[in-house]
Amino acid sequence: MMQPNAPSPHPLRKALLIAEFGALAILLGSMAWFSSHTADGGTLQAGWLLIPALASLVVFLSFIGLMYLRWVAAADASSRVKHKIIFGLLAATLMGVWLYGITNTWLSIQAG
């Protein structure tokens, strides 16, 4: 039950939550499907890895979007610039970690 004076949630919040959990379901489903198809020593075509890569990207982007709404959009005007700078650094770091992981995975597949 919402409190009478509580601000209403941002209009993008619901869409970001749906995107995040939908992409998470796709990511987990693709990982389960891959493990069942490679359990007997089979191999997958590298193109199939685009599914979990794109799903994980959507998870990261929607998480970052929700974090922005919670942290920056809700901040008061006097501290919003500071919050935007810190948020930008954090978002760039998170995306860098994602890119590093995807790059290393792709390179290890190409080497093997």
XYZ file of N, CA and C in Angstrom:
336
model
N 0.835 -1.175 0.000
C 0.000 0.000 0.000
C 0.879 1.237 0.000
N 0.662 2.138 -0.936
C 1.464 3.356 -1.028
C 1.001 4.371 0.002
N 1.949 5.114 0.508
C 1.624 6.192 1.429
C 1.034 7.349 0.630
N 0.135 8.140 1.225
C -0.516 9.220 0.459
C 0.446 10.285 -0.045
N 1.536 10.551 0.654
C 2.480 11.595 0.245
C 3.661 11.048 -0.541
N 3.705 9.754 -0.777
C 4.823 9.152 -1.499
C 4.750 9.546 -2.974
N 5.911 9.884 -3.567
C 5.898 10.238 -4.987
C 5.593 9.009 -5.838
N 4.945 9.235 -6.956
C 4.636 8.109 -7.845
C 5.914 7.662 -8.545
N 6.022 6.375 -8.861
C 7.237 5.891 -9.523
C 7.374 6.482 -10.927
N 8.607 6.553 -11.376
C 8.901 7.066 -12.709
C 8.209 6.190 -13.757
N 7.710 6.782 -14.849
C 6.990 5.997 -15.862
C 7.843 4.908 -16.529
N 9.157 5.080 -16.574
C 10.022 4.075 -17.203
C 10.364 2.916 -16.270
N 10.080 3.059 -14.996
C 10.486 2.048 -14.023
C 9.911 0.674 -14.361
N 8.630 0.609 -14.651
C 7.980 -0.676 -14.939
C 8.568 -1.308 -16.204
N 8.762 -0.514 -17.240
C 9.333 -1.037 -18.488
C 10.752 -1.558 -18.272
N 11.548 -0.835 -17.475
C 12.914 -1.280 -17.195
C 12.922 -2.570 -16.378
N 12.023 -2.685 -15.422
C 11.930 -3.920 -14.640
C 11.524 -5.103 -15.514
N 10.557 -4.886 -16.396
C 10.131 -5.960 -17.307
C 11.278 -6.360 -18.223
N 11.990 -5.379 -18.760
C 13.132 -5.668 -19.640
C 14.216 -6.426 -18.887
N 14.513 -6.000 -17.667
C 15.578 -6.643 -16.905
C 15.246 -8.102 -16.595
N 14.055 -8.347 -16.077
C 13.719 -9.714 -15.702
C 13.410 -10.589 -16.912
N 12.888 -10.011 -17.978
C 12.702 -10.770 -19.213
C 14.038 -11.194 -19.809
N 14.983 -10.264 -19.850
C 16.311 -10.579 -20.377
C 17.037 -11.573 -19.472
N 16.829 -11.461 -18.176
C 17.434 -12.417 -17.243
C 16.881 -13.819 -17.475
N 15.580 -13.926 -17.731
C 14.977 -15.224 -18.035
C 15.551 -15.794 -19.334
N 15.704 -14.954 -20.346
C 16.303 -15.405 -21.612
C 17.745 -15.840 -21.394
N 18.489 -15.081 -20.611
C 19.882 -15.418 -20.331
C 19.987 -16.769 -19.631
N 19.201 -16.966 -18.587
C 19.251 -18.237 -17.858
C 18.741 -19.386 -18.722
N 17.691 -19.150 -19.494
C 17.179 -20.187 -20.382
C 18.185 -20.589 -21.447
N 18.873 -19.612 -22.010
C 19.870 -19.934 -23.040
C 21.050 -20.688 -22.446
N 21.427 -20.339 -21.232
C 22.524 -21.068 -20.588
C 22.124 -22.516 -20.309
N 20.900 -22.735 -19.864
C 20.425 -24.098 -19.625
C 20.341 -24.878 -20.937
N 19.847 -24.219 -21.986
C 19.739 -24.872 -23.285
C 21.118 -25.234 -23.820
N 22.079 -24.312 -23.686
C 23.440 -24.586 -24.156
C 24.050 -25.746 -23.401
N 23.871 -25.788 -22.088
C 24.481 -26.868 -21.309
C 23.852 -28.211 -21.661
N 22.557 -28.242 -21.963
C 21.931 -29.514 -22.328
C 22.379 -29.975 -23.712
N 22.682 -29.049 -24.601
C 23.103 -29.421 -25.950
C 24.601 -29.708 -26.055
N 25.370 -29.307 -25.076
C 26.812 -29.581 -25.108
C 27.226 -30.580 -24.034
N 26.267 -31.156 -23.317
C 26.590 -32.096 -22.240
C 27.281 -33.347 -22.765
N 26.926 -33.782 -23.958
C 27.525 -35.000 -24.513
C 28.770 -34.713 -25.349
N 29.362 -33.544 -25.183
C 30.579 -33.193 -25.907
C 30.323 -32.470 -27.212
N 29.088 -32.146 -27.502
C 28.768 -31.414 -28.727
C 29.284 -29.984 -28.661
N 29.276 -29.343 -29.795
C 29.725 -27.952 -29.854
C 28.590 -27.072 -30.367
N 28.700 -25.814 -30.051
C 27.726 -24.825 -30.514
C 28.391 -23.906 -31.522
N 27.622 -23.427 -32.439
C 28.127 -22.415 -33.350
C 28.299 -21.118 -32.568
N 29.322 -20.369 -32.876
C 29.621 -19.136 -32.139
C 28.489 -18.117 -32.233
N 27.733 -18.116 -33.299
C 26.630 -17.172 -33.465
C 25.548 -17.321 -32.411
N 25.377 -18.534 -31.883
C 24.378 -18.754 -30.843
C 24.708 -17.991 -29.573
N 25.962 -17.651 -29.399
C 26.364 -16.915 -28.197
C 25.885 -15.470 -28.214
N 25.365 -15.026 -29.338
C 24.785 -13.680 -29.374
C 23.552 -13.577 -28.476
N 22.835 -14.676 -28.307
C 21.634 -14.647 -27.466
C 21.972 -14.284 -26.029
N 22.869 -15.024 -25.345
C 23.186 -14.626 -23.968
C 23.953 -13.307 -23.892
N 24.741 -12.994 -24.918
C 25.476 -11.730 -24.896
C 24.514 -10.544 -24.948
N 23.545 -10.598 -25.844
C 22.573 -9.510 -25.944
C 21.650 -9.469 -24.729
N 21.275 -10.650 -24.222
C 20.434 -10.687 -23.022
C 21.167 -10.084 -21.829
N 22.445 -10.404 -21.687
C 23.206 -9.834 -20.566
C 23.382 -8.331 -20.736
N 23.501 -7.861 -21.983
C 23.584 -6.423 -22.227
C 22.287 -5.727 -21.800
N 21.155 -6.322 -22.129
C 19.867 -5.744 -21.723
C 19.737 -5.744 -20.209
N 20.194 -6.812 -19.551
C 20.164 -6.854 -18.086
C 20.994 -5.706 -17.515
N 22.200 -5.539 -18.027
C 23.071 -4.464 -17.540
C 22.462 -3.093 -17.810
N 21.970 -2.862 -19.018
C 21.424 -1.543 -19.356
C 20.175 -1.219 -18.554
N 19.309 -2.189 -18.356
C 18.111 -1.911 -17.570
C 18.458 -1.722 -16.102
N 19.443 -2.467 -15.599
C 19.909 -2.252 -14.226
C 20.471 -0.843 -14.070
N 21.258 -0.414 -15.032
C 21.829 0.933 -14.987
C 20.715 1.979 -15.076
N 19.722 1.737 -15.925
C 18.599 2.660 -16.027
C 17.819 2.770 -14.731
N 17.565 1.637 -14.085
C 16.873 1.646 -12.796
C 17.710 2.340 -11.725
N 19.010 2.131 -11.777
C 19.901 2.788 -10.829
C 19.872 4.303 -11.049
N 19.817 4.723 -12.298
C 19.732 6.151 -12.605
C 18.450 6.744 -12.025
N 17.334 6.059 -12.247
C 16.063 6.570 -11.733
C 16.069 6.652 -10.213
N 16.656 5.665 -9.576
C 16.653 5.617 -8.119
C 17.616 6.638 -7.519
N 18.749 6.847 -8.183
C 19.815 7.623 -7.566
C 19.899 9.051 -8.096
N 19.858 9.229 -9.404
C 20.072 10.556 -9.992
C 18.753 11.305 -10.172
N 17.776 10.677 -10.781
C 16.518 11.368 -11.042
C 15.803 11.756 -9.750
N 16.026 10.990 -8.690
C 15.369 11.282 -7.410
C 16.156 12.269 -6.553
N 17.368 12.626 -6.984
C 18.197 13.544 -6.190
C 17.658 14.970 -6.292
N 17.912 15.738 -5.251
C 17.496 17.142 -5.308
C 18.426 17.906 -6.250
N 17.974 19.034 -6.732
C 18.672 19.792 -7.767
C 20.064 20.232 -7.331
N 20.265 20.485 -6.052
C 21.562 20.988 -5.594
C 22.675 19.950 -5.702
N 22.358 18.676 -5.618
C 23.399 17.647 -5.688
C 23.307 16.788 -6.938
N 22.446 17.156 -7.873
C 22.236 16.329 -9.059
C 23.491 16.227 -9.928
N 24.253 17.304 -10.066
C 25.465 17.271 -10.908
C 26.465 16.277 -10.338
N 26.670 16.315 -9.042
C 27.599 15.385 -8.397
C 27.116 13.942 -8.592
N 25.826 13.716 -8.439
C 25.274 12.377 -8.630
C 25.435 11.912 -10.071
N 25.253 12.820 -11.025
C 25.411 12.451 -12.439
C 26.847 12.058 -12.757
N 27.810 12.773 -12.205
C 29.221 12.452 -12.462
C 29.572 11.089 -11.886
N 29.192 10.858 -10.646
C 29.495 9.567 -10.011
C 28.753 8.445 -10.726
N 27.494 8.690 -11.086
C 26.725 7.686 -11.806
C 27.364 7.370 -13.154
N 27.814 8.390 -13.876
C 28.463 8.175 -15.162
C 29.702 7.308 -15.042
N 30.506 7.562 -14.014
C 31.700 6.735 -13.791
C 31.327 5.296 -13.464
N 30.311 5.126 -12.639
C 29.866 3.786 -12.280
C 29.284 3.056 -13.487
N 28.464 3.737 -14.276
C 27.875 3.121 -15.465
C 28.956 2.741 -16.476
N 29.946 3.617 -16.665
C 31.049 3.304 -17.589
C 31.849 2.100 -17.091
N 32.040 2.009 -15.787
C 32.759 0.869 -15.213
C 31.977 -0.426 -15.433
N 30.680 -0.387 -15.166
C 29.859 -1.583 -15.367
C 29.860 -2.036 -16.824
N 29.744 -1.092 -17.738
C 29.754 -1.453 -19.154
C 31.135 -1.942 -19.592
N 32.186 -1.388 -18.987
C 33.534 -1.869 -19.271
C 33.729 -3.305 -18.812
N 33.185 -3.647 -17.654
C 33.259 -5.023 -17.156
C 32.502 -5.956 -18.095
N 31.317 -5.528 -18.553
C 30.551 -6.348 -19.491
C 31.339 -6.560 -20.782
N 31.881 -5.486 -21.328
C 32.638 -5.579 -22.579
C 33.882 -6.450 -22.417
N 34.561 -6.328 -21.291
C 35.738 -7.157 -21.013
C 35.351 -8.632 -20.975
N 34.258 -8.950 -20.309
C 33.811 -10.335 -20.225
C 33.418 -10.903 -21.575
N 32.680 -10.123 -22.356
C 32.259 -10.580 -23.685
C 33.479 -10.759 -24.594
N 34.409 -9.816 -24.533
C 35.617 -9.903 -25.365
C 36.444 -11.124 -25.002
N 36.662 -11.352 -23.724
C 37.448 -12.517 -23.302
C 36.754 -13.825 -23.671
N 35.448 -13.871 -23.555
C 34.719 -15.073 -23.944
C 34.874 -15.335 -25.425
N 34.702 -14.301 -26.235
C 34.827 -14.449 -27.686
C 36.245 -14.875 -28.079
N 37.249 -14.262 -27.471
C 38.629 -14.619 -27.798
C 38.963 -16.048 -27.384
N 38.429 -16.486 -26.246
C 38.712 -17.868 -25.825
C 38.017 -18.869 -26.744
N 36.852 -18.520 -27.261
C 36.164 -19.407 -28.198
C 36.947 -19.481 -29.512
N 37.436 -18.338 -29.974
C 38.184 -18.316 -31.234
C 39.525 -19.042 -31.106
N 40.134 -19.014 -29.918
C 41.410 -19.682 -29.708
C 41.223 -21.193 -29.590
N 40.060 -21.608 -29.100
C 39.828 -23.054 -28.852
C 39.177 -23.667 -29.972
